[in-house]
Short mmCIF file of C-alpha atoms in Angstrom, two decimals:
data_model
loop_
_atom_site.label_atom_id
_atom_site.label_comp_id
_atom_site.label_asym_id
_atom_site.label_seq_id
_atom_site.Cartn_x
_atom_site.Cartn_y
_atom_site.Cartn_z
CA UNK A 1 0.00 -0.02 0.00
CA UNK A 2 1.24 3.48 -0.84
CA UNK A 3 1.04 6.70 1.18
CA UNK A 4 -1.67 8.78 -0.55
CA UNK A 5 0.23 11.98 0.32
CA UNK A 6 3.70 11.40 -1.12
CA UNK A 7 3.38 8.10 -3.08
CA UNK A 8 5.97 6.14 -1.15
CA UNK A 9 5.38 2.50 -0.14
CA UNK A 10 4.15 2.29 3.45
CA UNK A 11 6.11 0.23 5.99
CA UNK A 12 5.55 -0.37 9.68
CA UNK A 13 8.86 -1.49 11.14
CA UNK A 14 11.59 1.10 10.71
CA UNK A 15 10.56 4.41 12.26
CA UNK A 16 13.61 6.28 10.95
CA UNK A 17 13.13 5.16 7.32
CA UNK A 18 11.01 6.45 4.44
CA UNK A 19 7.36 5.37 4.40
CA UNK A 20 7.06 4.52 8.09
CA UNK A 21 3.61 4.61 9.71
CA UNK A 22 2.92 3.45 13.26
CA UNK A 23 -0.63 2.46 12.27
CA UNK A 24 -1.39 -0.14 9.61
CA UNK A 25 -4.74 1.42 8.86
CA UNK A 26 -3.21 4.85 8.20
CA UNK A 27 -3.42 6.40 4.74
CA UNK A 28 -0.41 8.65 5.25
CA UNK A 29 3.15 7.92 6.31
CA UNK A 30 4.33 9.55 9.51
CA UNK A 31 6.35 12.19 7.60
CA UNK A 32 3.28 13.26 5.60
CA UNK A 33 1.17 13.33 8.75
CA UNK A 34 3.58 15.58 10.53
CA UNK A 35 4.04 17.80 7.45
CA UNK A 36 0.30 18.22 7.10
CA UNK A 37 -0.48 18.85 10.77
CA UNK A 38 2.69 20.38 12.24
CA UNK A 39 4.69 21.61 9.26
CA UNK A 40 7.46 19.26 10.42
CA UNK A 41 9.44 17.58 7.56
CA UNK A 42 10.93 15.06 10.07
CA UNK A 43 13.92 14.56 7.74
CA UNK A 44 15.18 16.22 4.56
CA UNK A 45 14.73 14.58 1.14
CA UNK A 46 16.15 17.40 -0.92
CA UNK A 47 18.96 15.18 -2.17
CA UNK A 48 17.49 11.73 -1.56
CA UNK A 49 15.54 11.21 -4.75
CA UNK A 50 17.36 9.68 -7.74
CA UNK A 51 16.56 11.97 -10.76
CA UNK A 52 17.40 9.16 -13.17
CA UNK A 53 14.68 6.95 -11.74
CA UNK A 54 12.19 9.85 -11.82
CA UNK A 55 13.08 10.58 -15.45
CA UNK A 56 12.78 6.91 -16.37
CA UNK A 57 9.43 6.64 -14.63
CA UNK A 58 8.07 9.71 -16.54
CA UNK A 59 9.38 8.43 -19.85
CA UNK A 60 7.64 5.10 -19.27
CA UNK A 61 4.26 6.84 -18.78
CA UNK A 62 2.12 7.42 -21.85
CA UNK A 63 0.23 10.64 -21.96
CA UNK A 64 0.52 14.43 -21.99
CA UNK A 65 3.33 15.99 -20.00
CA UNK A 66 2.36 18.97 -17.87
CA UNK A 67 5.50 20.89 -17.01
CA UNK A 68 4.87 22.82 -13.76
CA UNK A 69 7.19 25.80 -13.40
CA UNK A 70 7.37 28.29 -10.55
CA UNK A 71 6.88 31.89 -11.81
CA UNK A 72 9.53 32.83 -9.28
CA UNK A 73 12.08 30.38 -10.76
CA UNK A 74 11.74 30.63 -14.54
CA UNK A 75 15.42 31.01 -15.38
CA UNK A 76 16.73 28.09 -13.37
CA UNK A 77 13.76 25.92 -14.43
CA UNK A 78 14.53 26.35 -18.14
CA UNK A 79 18.22 25.69 -17.59
CA UNK A 80 17.70 22.19 -16.20
CA UNK A 81 19.17 19.53 -18.53
CA UNK A 82 16.40 16.99 -17.91
CA UNK A 83 14.02 19.02 -20.17
CA UNK A 84 15.92 17.83 -23.26
CA UNK A 85 14.87 14.29 -22.47
CA UNK A 86 11.30 15.09 -23.55
CA UNK A 87 11.91 16.82 -26.89
CA UNK A 88 9.60 14.37 -28.69
CA UNK A 89 6.67 14.59 -26.26
CA UNK A 90 3.64 16.86 -26.15
CA UNK A 91 4.15 19.31 -23.31
CA UNK A 92 1.86 21.83 -21.62
CA UNK A 93 3.43 24.52 -19.43
CA UNK A 94 1.82 25.73 -16.22
CA UNK A 95 3.41 28.72 -14.48
CA UNK A 96 2.47 28.55 -10.81
CA UNK A 97 2.61 30.97 -7.87
CA UNK A 98 1.50 33.98 -10.01
CA UNK A 99 0.55 35.68 -6.73
CA UNK A 100 4.27 35.97 -5.76
CA UNK A 101 5.11 38.31 -8.61
CA UNK A 102 4.05 41.98 -8.35
CA UNK A 103 0.77 42.64 -10.09
CA UNK A 104 2.45 45.31 -12.25
CA UNK A 105 4.35 42.59 -14.12
CA UNK A 106 2.22 41.89 -17.17
CA UNK A 107 1.50 38.23 -17.88
CA UNK A 108 2.00 38.85 -21.57
CA UNK A 109 5.52 40.01 -20.87
CA UNK A 110 6.27 36.86 -18.86
CA UNK A 111 4.86 34.60 -21.57
CA UNK A 112 6.94 36.41 -24.25
CA UNK A 113 10.10 35.93 -22.16
CA UNK A 114 9.34 32.24 -21.47
CA UNK A 115 8.41 31.44 -25.04
CA UNK A 116 11.60 33.05 -26.34
CA UNK A 117 13.67 30.82 -23.99
CA UNK A 118 11.64 27.74 -24.88
CA UNK A 119 12.14 28.26 -28.62
CA UNK A 120 15.89 28.71 -28.15
CA UNK A 121 15.97 25.27 -26.46
CA UNK A 122 13.58 23.74 -29.06
CA UNK A 123 11.19 22.45 -26.40
CA UNK A 124 7.79 21.29 -27.77
CA UNK A 125 5.56 23.43 -25.53
CA UNK A 126 2.01 23.43 -26.86
CA UNK A 127 0.30 25.89 -24.52
CA UNK A 128 1.15 28.17 -21.54
CA UNK A 129 -1.10 28.65 -18.53
CA UNK A 130 -0.84 30.75 -15.35
CA UNK A 131 -1.99 29.38 -12.03
CA UNK A 132 -2.17 30.54 -8.41
CA UNK A 133 -3.57 28.48 -5.59
CA UNK A 134 -3.89 31.58 -3.35
CA UNK A 135 -5.71 33.62 -5.96
CA UNK A 136 -7.67 30.63 -7.30
CA UNK A 137 -6.34 31.70 -10.69
CA UNK A 138 -6.23 29.55 -13.84
CA UNK A 139 -8.03 26.50 -12.52
CA UNK A 140 -11.04 26.59 -14.82
CA UNK A 141 -9.01 27.45 -17.89
CA UNK A 142 -6.54 24.58 -17.32
CA UNK A 143 -9.08 21.89 -16.47
CA UNK A 144 -11.26 22.86 -19.47
CA UNK A 145 -8.24 22.56 -21.76
CA UNK A 146 -7.28 19.13 -20.34
CA UNK A 147 -10.82 17.82 -20.72
CA UNK A 148 -10.62 18.41 -24.45
CA UNK A 149 -8.37 15.34 -24.64
CA UNK A 150 -9.98 11.89 -25.14
CA UNK A 151 -11.25 10.08 -22.06
CA UNK A 152 -8.61 7.84 -20.58
CA UNK A 153 -5.74 10.31 -21.23
CA UNK A 154 -2.95 10.39 -18.70
CA UNK A 155 -1.62 13.79 -17.58
CA UNK A 156 1.85 13.52 -16.02
CA UNK A 157 2.69 16.56 -13.85
CA UNK A 158 6.42 17.08 -13.69
CA UNK A 159 8.95 19.77 -12.78
CA UNK A 160 11.51 20.94 -10.30
CA UNK A 161 11.21 20.36 -6.57
CA UNK A 162 9.05 23.04 -4.93
CA UNK A 163 7.37 24.08 -8.19
CA UNK A 164 3.93 23.52 -6.65
CA UNK A 165 2.83 20.36 -8.48
CA UNK A 166 0.98 18.79 -5.55
CA UNK A 167 -0.75 22.08 -4.56
CA UNK A 168 -1.78 22.58 -8.16
CA UNK A 169 -3.26 19.05 -8.45
CA UNK A 170 -5.07 19.37 -5.12
CA UNK A 171 -6.84 22.52 -6.31
CA UNK A 172 -7.34 21.35 -9.84
CA UNK A 173 -9.04 18.13 -8.75
CA UNK A 174 -10.85 19.80 -5.78
CA UNK A 175 -9.29 17.57 -3.15
CA UNK A 176 -6.70 17.74 -0.39
CA UNK A 177 -5.16 14.28 -0.78
CA UNK A 178 -1.59 15.07 -1.81
CA UNK A 179 0.85 16.43 0.75
CA UNK A 180 2.13 19.88 -0.20
CA UNK A 181 4.78 21.93 1.66
CA UNK A 182 7.51 24.49 1.11
CA UNK A 183 10.17 21.81 1.59
CA UNK A 184 11.78 20.37 -1.57
CA UNK A 185 11.38 16.61 -1.73
CA UNK A 186 7.88 16.36 -0.29
CA UNK A 187 6.60 14.02 -3.02
CA UNK A 188 8.74 10.87 -2.91
CA UNK A 189 7.18 8.67 -5.58
CA UNK A 190 4.53 8.58 -8.29
CA UNK A 191 0.85 9.06 -7.22
CA UNK A 192 -2.09 8.43 -9.54
CA UNK A 193 -5.33 10.28 -9.07
CA UNK A 194 -8.42 9.60 -11.21
CA UNK A 195 -11.25 11.95 -12.01
CA UNK A 196 -13.90 12.13 -14.69
CA UNK A 197 -12.31 9.38 -16.73
CA UNK A 198 -8.81 10.89 -16.71
CA UNK A 199 -5.70 9.98 -14.79
CA UNK A 200 -3.54 12.67 -13.18
CA UNK A 201 -0.04 11.59 -12.11
CA UNK A 202 1.98 13.50 -9.52
CA UNK A 203 5.75 12.94 -9.71
CA UNK A 204 8.69 13.69 -7.44
CA UNK A 205 10.30 17.08 -8.08
CA UNK A 206 13.63 17.10 -9.84
CA UNK A 207 16.56 18.34 -7.86
CA UNK A 208 17.19 22.07 -8.43
CA UNK A 209 20.73 22.62 -9.57
CA UNK A 210 22.75 25.65 -8.49
CA UNK A 211 19.94 27.18 -6.41
CA UNK A 212 19.83 28.61 -2.89
CA UNK A 213 16.82 26.37 -2.26
CA UNK A 214 19.15 23.40 -2.11
CA UNK A 215 21.73 25.17 0.07
CA UNK A 216 19.96 26.94 2.94
CA UNK A 217 18.97 24.97 6.04
CA UNK A 218 15.41 23.61 6.37
CA UNK A 219 14.82 26.06 9.21
CA UNK A 220 15.73 29.00 6.99
CA UNK A 221 13.66 27.99 3.99
CA UNK A 222 10.61 29.96 5.12
CA UNK A 223 12.76 33.07 5.48
CA UNK A 224 14.02 32.65 1.92
CA UNK A 225 11.06 31.39 -0.10
CA UNK A 226 8.43 34.11 -0.44
CA UNK A 227 4.82 33.23 0.40
CA UNK A 228 3.20 36.49 -0.60
CA UNK A 229 3.51 39.16 -3.26
CA UNK A 230 6.98 40.60 -3.44
CA UNK A 231 7.28 44.28 -2.49
CA UNK A 232 10.07 46.35 -4.06
CA UNK A 233 12.81 47.80 -1.87
CA UNK A 234 14.54 50.62 -3.74
CA UNK A 235 17.95 52.19 -3.10
CA UNK A 236 19.42 55.24 -4.77
CA UNK A 237 23.14 55.25 -5.45
CA UNK A 238 25.44 58.28 -5.70
CA UNK A 239 28.72 56.64 -4.64
CA UNK A 240 30.25 53.14 -4.50
CA UNK A 241 28.11 50.87 -2.32
CA UNK A 242 28.00 47.21 -1.19
CA UNK A 243 24.75 45.33 -0.58
CA UNK A 244 24.41 42.14 1.41
CA UNK A 245 21.40 39.82 1.44
CA UNK A 246 21.97 38.16 4.76
CA UNK A 247 25.29 36.35 4.34
CA UNK A 248 23.99 34.66 1.22
CA UNK A 249 25.00 37.18 -1.41
CA UNK A 250 27.02 40.40 -1.87
CA UNK A 251 26.92 42.92 -4.65
CA UNK A 252 29.36 45.80 -5.12
CA UNK A 253 28.10 48.70 -7.26
CA UNK A 254 30.20 51.59 -8.55
CA UNK A 255 27.92 54.04 -10.37
CA UNK A 256 29.21 56.64 -12.84
CA UNK A 257 26.21 58.84 -12.22
CA UNK A 258 22.94 58.58 -10.32
CA UNK A 259 21.65 54.99 -10.36
CA UNK A 260 19.29 52.71 -8.47
CA UNK A 261 19.00 49.14 -7.26
CA UNK A 262 15.58 47.63 -6.58
CA UNK A 263 15.34 44.38 -4.63
CA UNK A 264 12.57 41.81 -4.90
CA UNK A 265 12.98 39.26 -2.09
CA UNK A 266 11.17 37.75 0.88
CA UNK A 267 10.39 40.55 3.32
CA UNK A 268 12.20 38.67 6.12
CA UNK A 269 15.45 38.75 4.16
CA UNK A 270 17.37 41.78 5.40
CA UNK A 271 19.30 43.90 2.98
CA UNK A 272 22.37 45.57 4.44
CA UNK A 273 23.91 48.55 2.65
CA UNK A 274 27.38 49.81 3.44
CA UNK A 275 30.18 51.76 1.84
CA UNK A 276 32.25 49.66 -0.51
CA UNK A 277 35.43 50.10 1.48
CA UNK A 278 33.72 48.79 4.64
CA UNK A 279 32.17 45.67 3.06
CA UNK A 280 34.95 43.17 3.76
CA UNK A 281 35.09 44.13 7.44
CA UNK A 282 31.33 43.99 7.79
CA UNK A 283 31.16 40.49 6.32
CA UNK A 284 34.02 39.26 8.53
CA UNK A 285 32.44 40.64 11.72
CA UNK A 286 28.74 40.08 11.11
CA UNK A 287 28.39 36.83 9.19
CA UNK A 288 25.84 34.77 11.11
CA UNK A 289 25.01 37.71 13.36
CA UNK A 290 23.50 40.73 11.65
CA UNK A 291 24.19 39.05 8.31
CA UNK A 292 21.88 36.05 8.31
CA UNK A 293 20.72 33.56 7.17
CA UNK A 294 24.12 32.22 6.15
CA UNK A 295 25.57 29.05 4.68
CA UNK A 296 28.49 26.94 5.71
CA UNK A 297 30.12 28.22 2.50
CA UNK A 298 31.72 31.62 2.20
CA UNK A 299 31.06 34.06 -0.62
CA UNK A 300 34.10 32.83 -2.45
CA UNK A 301 32.93 33.10 -6.12
CA UNK A 302 33.24 36.48 -7.84
CA UNK A 303 31.31 37.44 -11.00
CA UNK A 304 31.34 40.67 -12.98
CA UNK A 305 28.18 41.80 -14.76
CA UNK A 306 28.16 43.97 -17.87
CA UNK A 307 25.23 46.35 -18.23
CA UNK A 308 24.18 48.52 -21.14
CA UNK A 309 21.84 51.50 -21.08
CA UNK A 310 18.68 49.38 -20.45
CA UNK A 311 17.54 48.21 -17.04
CA UNK A 312 18.73 44.69 -16.21
CA UNK A 313 17.59 42.08 -13.66
CA UNK A 314 20.14 40.02 -11.74
CA UNK A 315 18.35 36.76 -10.79
CA UNK A 316 19.45 34.73 -7.78
CA UNK A 317 17.85 31.26 -8.01
CA UNK A 318 15.64 30.54 -5.03
CA UNK A 319 16.01 34.05 -3.59
CA UNK A 320 14.66 36.69 -5.95
CA UNK A 321 16.08 39.36 -8.23
CA UNK A 322 17.57 42.83 -8.31
CA UNK A 323 16.73 45.41 -10.97
CA UNK A 324 19.58 47.78 -11.78
CA UNK A 325 18.90 51.11 -13.47
CA UNK A 326 21.44 53.75 -14.49
CA UNK A 327 25.09 53.63 -15.49
CA UNK A 328 27.81 51.70 -13.62
CA UNK A 329 31.55 51.56 -13.89
CA UNK A 330 31.52 48.13 -12.20
CA UNK A 331 29.03 45.57 -10.98
CA UNK A 332 30.60 42.77 -8.98
CA UNK A 333 28.79 39.83 -7.36
CA UNK A 334 30.00 37.53 -4.60
CA UNK A 335 28.36 34.09 -4.36
CA UNK A 336 28.77 30.76 -2.55
CA UNK A 337 30.45 28.10 -4.70
CA UNK A 338 27.92 26.14 -6.73
CA UNK A 339 25.28 28.85 -7.01
CA UNK A 340 24.45 30.12 -10.47
CA UNK A 341 23.27 33.64 -11.30
CA UNK A 342 21.31 34.83 -14.34
CA UNK A 343 20.76 38.18 -16.02
CA UNK A 344 17.80 39.18 -18.10
CA UNK A 345 16.13 42.25 -19.55
CA UNK A 346 14.19 43.88 -16.68
CA UNK A 347 10.63 42.62 -16.41
CA UNK A 348 9.49 45.72 -14.56
#
């Protein structure tokens, strides 16, 4: 028998292993029970799911692939190599968590950006949908589209860990069966749900490469992953400045004239601004104190960013983005080893 929340095979003997339930009549494993009632992940499965087995399982399923992508994580989602494995399949794209992005960002602009990236990678995306569980957005449009397929069609929901697949399916199918949480690795195996003659398959999230989501501690995840609409924090620059986001990231800016930096991050993530010449000392003294959350890794990787006359976004996977406006002599970033950073034309 499988856990109806995460799909893993239930077992009743080893309390410290996956799938354990103290009660043989239980529908949920102990981990799902504690996640659903106490928001307690019990143990981390961010790195415990073999992506090769997940890919193989998806490839063995006949049906329409529904790629679930977090609106907040478009760049890193489209950079994942596993997408190339499905170049011959029919794929629908659902952009979740629309409520996280500021309302001023036009959906048409997001679609245009996503489609451009999709075409450059030659991915066979048939249709793009927006969805938000909190706003109850996109449910009717998506389900009506899916129900145009012949009865008996399988819909395989796939994507990165923490993209919101289980939350989407719960709302789409008007149930609360699947376990959903902010912790990557909540869904551990394949779960099949049937409704109106169709089969909906929830799959484990693929490991997110080069993202802060995979690096910060479980206890800090809620301080990093936004759960409500991002509010801009704007800083004007007239002289060289350094900005820290906790001890997770540092950016040195040397403007040639008046410029600005606008930050879009979780409101619990503190942004520290200091004079450029004081930045090294501040990091040395305050890492883990005023500068938190922090990682076990130092900010050892340096990157320089080139900017033209147009506004540019610097995207930090799993954290948010910074919009730079104006002219700069130098833009230097400091990152933990293994974290990627992306730049794009400003979306606001």
